[in-house]
Amino acid sequence: MQKLTLIQSRAIPLSAENIDTDQIIPARFLKSIDKNGFGDNLFRDWKYNVHTNEPNPDFVLNNPKYSGEILVAGNNFGCGSSREHAAWSLTDYGFKVVVSSFFADIFKGNALNNGLLPVKVSEEFLKEILNDITENSEEEILVDVEKQTITFKDKTENFEIDSYKKICLINGYDDIDFLISRKQAIKEFELKTQKVLYEN
């Protein structure tokens, strides 16, 4: 996975609340087990007219003035079914961070496992970011994974992240990569354990 340390980027505002995983990636696109290509169908039923298959000009991802590696969404992002494909589609589209005031637990876990950082902020902070970036698409957000801070204009908030997942994100590890990185320590532990058992 790609290392995530400092992310400074413009952001895309998606103020809808209770965005579930079927809206993020509709069930009919879950046939593949390859993580690549899911970004093409991210928010498919919002991005395209269901009847004509033409791009919906009113949807934010079709608005050329908005771009960036950070998605700022309304409260309760990622609710619904546990499909890991939701995280795949967001990362494949190019997002590194999703900001909201609440994340569904399963989505949050899936995101962290796939190199996508869910940043939980206060409702007041979220509202301010959404209002500002909707009006001024040039505004940037800074996310510092090491310090666990998100900064927008002159305001900063801290966010929580599991310490193990933090290590994985900073180093670009998945679970297997992390175990490989601890290979020498594991060997030393095994030797020490064998020595204790032999002596006893």
Short mmCIF file of C-alpha atoms in Angstrom, two decimals:
data_model
loop_
_atom_site.label_atom_id
_atom_site.label_comp_id
_atom_site.label_asym_id
_atom_site.label_seq_id
_atom_site.Cartn_x
_atom_site.Cartn_y
_atom_site.Cartn_z
CA MET A 1 0.00 0.00 0.00
CA GLN A 2 1.01 3.62 -0.43
CA LYS A 3 2.49 5.36 2.60
CA LEU A 4 0.27 7.97 4.23
CA THR A 5 2.09 10.56 6.32
CA LEU A 6 1.16 14.10 5.28
CA ILE A 7 -1.77 14.71 2.97
CA GLN A 8 -2.26 18.28 1.80
CA SER A 9 -4.92 18.61 -0.83
CA ARG A 10 -7.99 20.33 -2.08
CA ALA A 11 -11.17 18.51 -1.12
CA ILE A 12 -14.45 17.41 -2.61
CA PRO A 13 -17.62 18.25 -0.61
CA LEU A 14 -20.36 15.65 -0.39
CA SER A 15 -22.68 16.94 2.30
CA ALA A 16 -25.27 14.12 2.18
CA GLU A 17 -25.69 12.23 5.44
CA ASN A 18 -26.09 8.48 6.01
CA ILE A 19 -24.23 7.55 2.84
CA ASP A 20 -24.31 3.76 2.83
CA THR A 21 -22.00 1.33 1.10
CA ASP A 22 -24.57 0.54 -1.61
CA GLN A 23 -24.52 4.18 -2.61
CA ILE A 24 -20.72 4.23 -2.54
CA ILE A 25 -20.51 1.15 -4.78
CA PRO A 26 -23.80 -0.47 -5.91
CA ALA A 27 -24.16 -4.22 -5.37
CA ARG A 28 -24.27 -5.03 -9.10
CA PHE A 29 -20.58 -4.08 -9.38
CA LEU A 30 -19.33 -6.47 -6.70
CA LYS A 31 -18.55 -9.37 -9.02
CA SER A 32 -14.80 -8.80 -9.18
CA ILE A 33 -12.27 -9.66 -6.47
CA ASP A 34 -9.62 -7.48 -8.12
CA LYS A 35 -9.37 -4.12 -6.34
CA ASN A 36 -8.63 -2.23 -9.56
CA GLY A 37 -11.36 -0.59 -11.60
CA PHE A 38 -13.88 0.00 -8.82
CA GLY A 39 -13.26 3.75 -8.92
CA ASP A 40 -15.06 3.94 -12.26
CA ASN A 41 -18.30 3.02 -10.51
CA LEU A 42 -17.87 5.05 -7.33
CA PHE A 43 -21.27 6.63 -6.50
CA ARG A 44 -22.44 5.24 -9.83
CA ASP A 45 -26.16 5.87 -9.32
CA TRP A 46 -25.50 9.46 -8.29
CA LYS A 47 -22.83 10.12 -10.87
CA TYR A 48 -24.91 8.95 -13.84
CA ASN A 49 -28.54 9.19 -14.84
CA VAL A 50 -30.02 5.74 -14.22
CA HIS A 51 -32.18 5.87 -17.36
CA THR A 52 -29.88 7.51 -19.91
CA ASN A 53 -26.47 6.58 -18.43
CA GLU A 54 -25.39 10.16 -19.05
CA PRO A 55 -23.28 11.98 -16.44
CA ASN A 56 -25.36 13.86 -13.88
CA PRO A 57 -24.17 17.48 -14.11
CA ASP A 58 -25.50 18.23 -10.62
CA PHE A 59 -23.33 15.61 -8.88
CA VAL A 60 -20.18 16.97 -7.28
CA LEU A 61 -17.78 14.42 -8.80
CA ASN A 62 -18.88 15.63 -12.25
CA ASN A 63 -18.18 19.27 -11.36
CA PRO A 64 -14.75 20.18 -12.81
CA LYS A 65 -14.12 22.88 -10.22
CA TYR A 66 -13.78 20.27 -7.47
CA SER A 67 -10.83 17.93 -7.20
CA GLY A 68 -8.48 16.48 -4.61
CA GLU A 69 -7.45 13.46 -2.57
CA ILE A 70 -9.79 14.25 0.33
CA LEU A 71 -13.53 13.58 0.41
CA VAL A 72 -15.51 15.56 2.99
CA ALA A 73 -18.83 13.86 3.64
CA GLY A 74 -21.86 14.30 5.86
CA ASN A 75 -22.49 12.50 9.14
CA ASN A 76 -22.62 8.67 9.34
CA PHE A 77 -20.52 7.77 6.33
CA GLY A 78 -20.18 4.14 5.26
CA CYS A 79 -23.24 2.69 7.01
CA GLY A 80 -25.08 -0.34 5.62
CA SER A 81 -23.54 -3.61 4.45
CA SER A 82 -19.98 -4.61 5.24
CA ARG A 83 -18.66 -4.73 1.67
CA GLU A 84 -14.93 -4.01 1.52
CA HIS A 85 -15.45 -2.88 -2.08
CA ALA A 86 -16.61 0.50 -0.78
CA ALA A 87 -13.09 1.23 0.45
CA TRP A 88 -11.62 -0.19 -2.75
CA SER A 89 -13.72 2.12 -4.91
CA LEU A 90 -12.75 5.23 -2.93
CA THR A 91 -9.01 4.47 -3.04
CA ASP A 92 -9.15 3.43 -6.70
CA TYR A 93 -10.81 6.76 -7.52
CA GLY A 94 -7.89 8.54 -5.87
CA PHE A 95 -9.07 9.41 -2.38
CA LYS A 96 -6.60 9.04 0.50
CA VAL A 97 -8.75 10.58 3.24
CA VAL A 98 -12.46 10.71 4.05
CA VAL A 99 -13.60 13.30 6.60
CA SER A 100 -16.89 12.97 8.48
CA SER A 101 -18.34 13.46 11.96
CA PHE A 102 -19.14 9.73 12.25
CA PHE A 103 -18.13 6.52 10.46
CA ALA A 104 -19.72 3.10 10.58
CA ASP A 105 -17.33 0.77 12.42
CA ILE A 106 -17.07 -1.87 9.71
CA PHE A 107 -16.43 0.71 7.00
CA LYS A 108 -13.79 2.34 9.19
CA GLY A 109 -11.98 -0.98 9.60
CA ASN A 110 -12.18 -1.76 5.89
CA ALA A 111 -10.86 1.70 5.03
CA LEU A 112 -7.83 1.41 7.31
CA ASN A 113 -7.08 -2.08 5.97
CA ASN A 114 -6.93 -0.65 2.45
CA GLY A 115 -4.86 2.50 2.98
CA LEU A 116 -7.78 4.92 3.27
CA LEU A 117 -7.77 7.19 6.33
CA PRO A 118 -11.16 7.97 7.93
CA VAL A 119 -10.84 11.21 9.90
CA LYS A 120 -13.58 11.83 12.44
CA VAL A 121 -14.10 15.49 13.35
CA SER A 122 -16.63 17.43 15.39
CA GLU A 123 -19.93 18.35 13.77
CA GLU A 124 -19.03 22.05 14.00
CA PHE A 125 -15.66 21.54 12.30
CA LEU A 126 -17.24 19.41 9.58
CA LYS A 127 -19.93 21.99 8.89
CA GLU A 128 -17.34 24.74 8.56
CA ILE A 129 -15.20 22.71 6.15
CA LEU A 130 -18.17 21.72 4.01
CA ASN A 131 -19.46 25.29 3.79
CA ASP A 132 -16.06 26.74 2.96
CA ILE A 133 -14.88 24.24 0.36
CA THR A 134 -18.27 24.30 -1.34
CA GLU A 135 -17.87 28.05 -1.82
CA ASN A 136 -14.12 28.04 -2.43
CA SER A 137 -12.87 24.91 -4.17
CA GLU A 138 -9.25 26.14 -3.99
CA GLU A 139 -9.07 25.74 -0.19
CA GLU A 140 -6.74 22.97 1.00
CA ILE A 141 -6.85 20.66 4.00
CA LEU A 142 -3.75 19.32 5.76
CA VAL A 143 -3.87 15.91 7.45
CA ASP A 144 -0.88 14.86 9.55
CA VAL A 145 -1.07 11.13 10.30
CA GLU A 146 1.89 11.14 12.71
CA LYS A 147 0.49 14.00 14.80
CA GLN A 148 -3.11 12.85 14.24
CA THR A 149 -4.24 16.35 13.29
CA ILE A 150 -6.40 17.85 10.58
CA THR A 151 -5.92 21.53 9.78
CA PHE A 152 -8.21 23.73 7.75
CA LYS A 153 -7.45 27.42 7.41
CA ASP A 154 -6.55 28.54 10.95
CA LYS A 155 -8.24 25.69 12.84
CA THR A 156 -6.87 22.31 13.87
CA GLU A 157 -8.54 19.27 15.40
CA ASN A 158 -7.08 16.00 16.61
CA PHE A 159 -8.46 12.69 15.41
CA GLU A 160 -8.19 9.17 16.82
CA ILE A 161 -6.60 6.21 15.07
CA ASP A 162 -5.69 2.74 16.25
CA SER A 163 -1.95 2.69 17.03
CA TYR A 164 -1.33 -0.47 14.98
CA LYS A 165 -3.19 0.89 11.95
CA LYS A 166 -1.27 4.15 12.30
CA ILE A 167 2.01 2.25 11.99
CA CYS A 168 0.66 0.44 8.94
CA LEU A 169 -0.49 3.62 7.20
CA ILE A 170 2.74 5.52 7.84
CA ASN A 171 4.83 2.63 6.49
CA GLY A 172 2.48 1.54 3.72
CA TYR A 173 1.99 -1.88 5.32
CA ASP A 174 -0.87 -4.30 5.05
CA ASP A 175 -1.13 -6.96 7.77
CA ILE A 176 1.31 -9.30 5.98
CA ASP A 177 3.83 -6.51 5.37
CA PHE A 178 3.74 -5.69 9.08
CA LEU A 179 4.49 -9.30 10.04
CA ILE A 180 7.37 -9.41 7.57
CA SER A 181 8.77 -6.20 9.08
CA ARG A 182 8.81 -7.94 12.46
CA LYS A 183 10.50 -11.07 11.12
CA GLN A 184 13.76 -10.58 13.03
CA ALA A 185 11.97 -9.80 16.30
CA ILE A 186 9.82 -12.92 15.86
CA LYS A 187 12.92 -15.06 15.28
CA GLU A 188 14.60 -13.64 18.38
CA PHE A 189 11.49 -14.33 20.46
CA GLU A 190 11.32 -17.91 19.20
CA LEU A 191 14.98 -18.52 20.02
CA LYS A 192 14.54 -17.03 23.48
CA THR A 193 11.45 -19.18 24.10
CA GLN A 194 13.23 -22.33 22.93
CA LYS A 195 16.16 -21.56 25.21
CA VAL A 196 13.88 -21.13 28.24
CA LEU A 197 12.04 -24.37 27.47
CA TYR A 198 15.33 -26.24 27.03
CA GLU A 199 16.77 -24.95 30.29
CA ASN A 200 13.64 -25.94 32.18
#
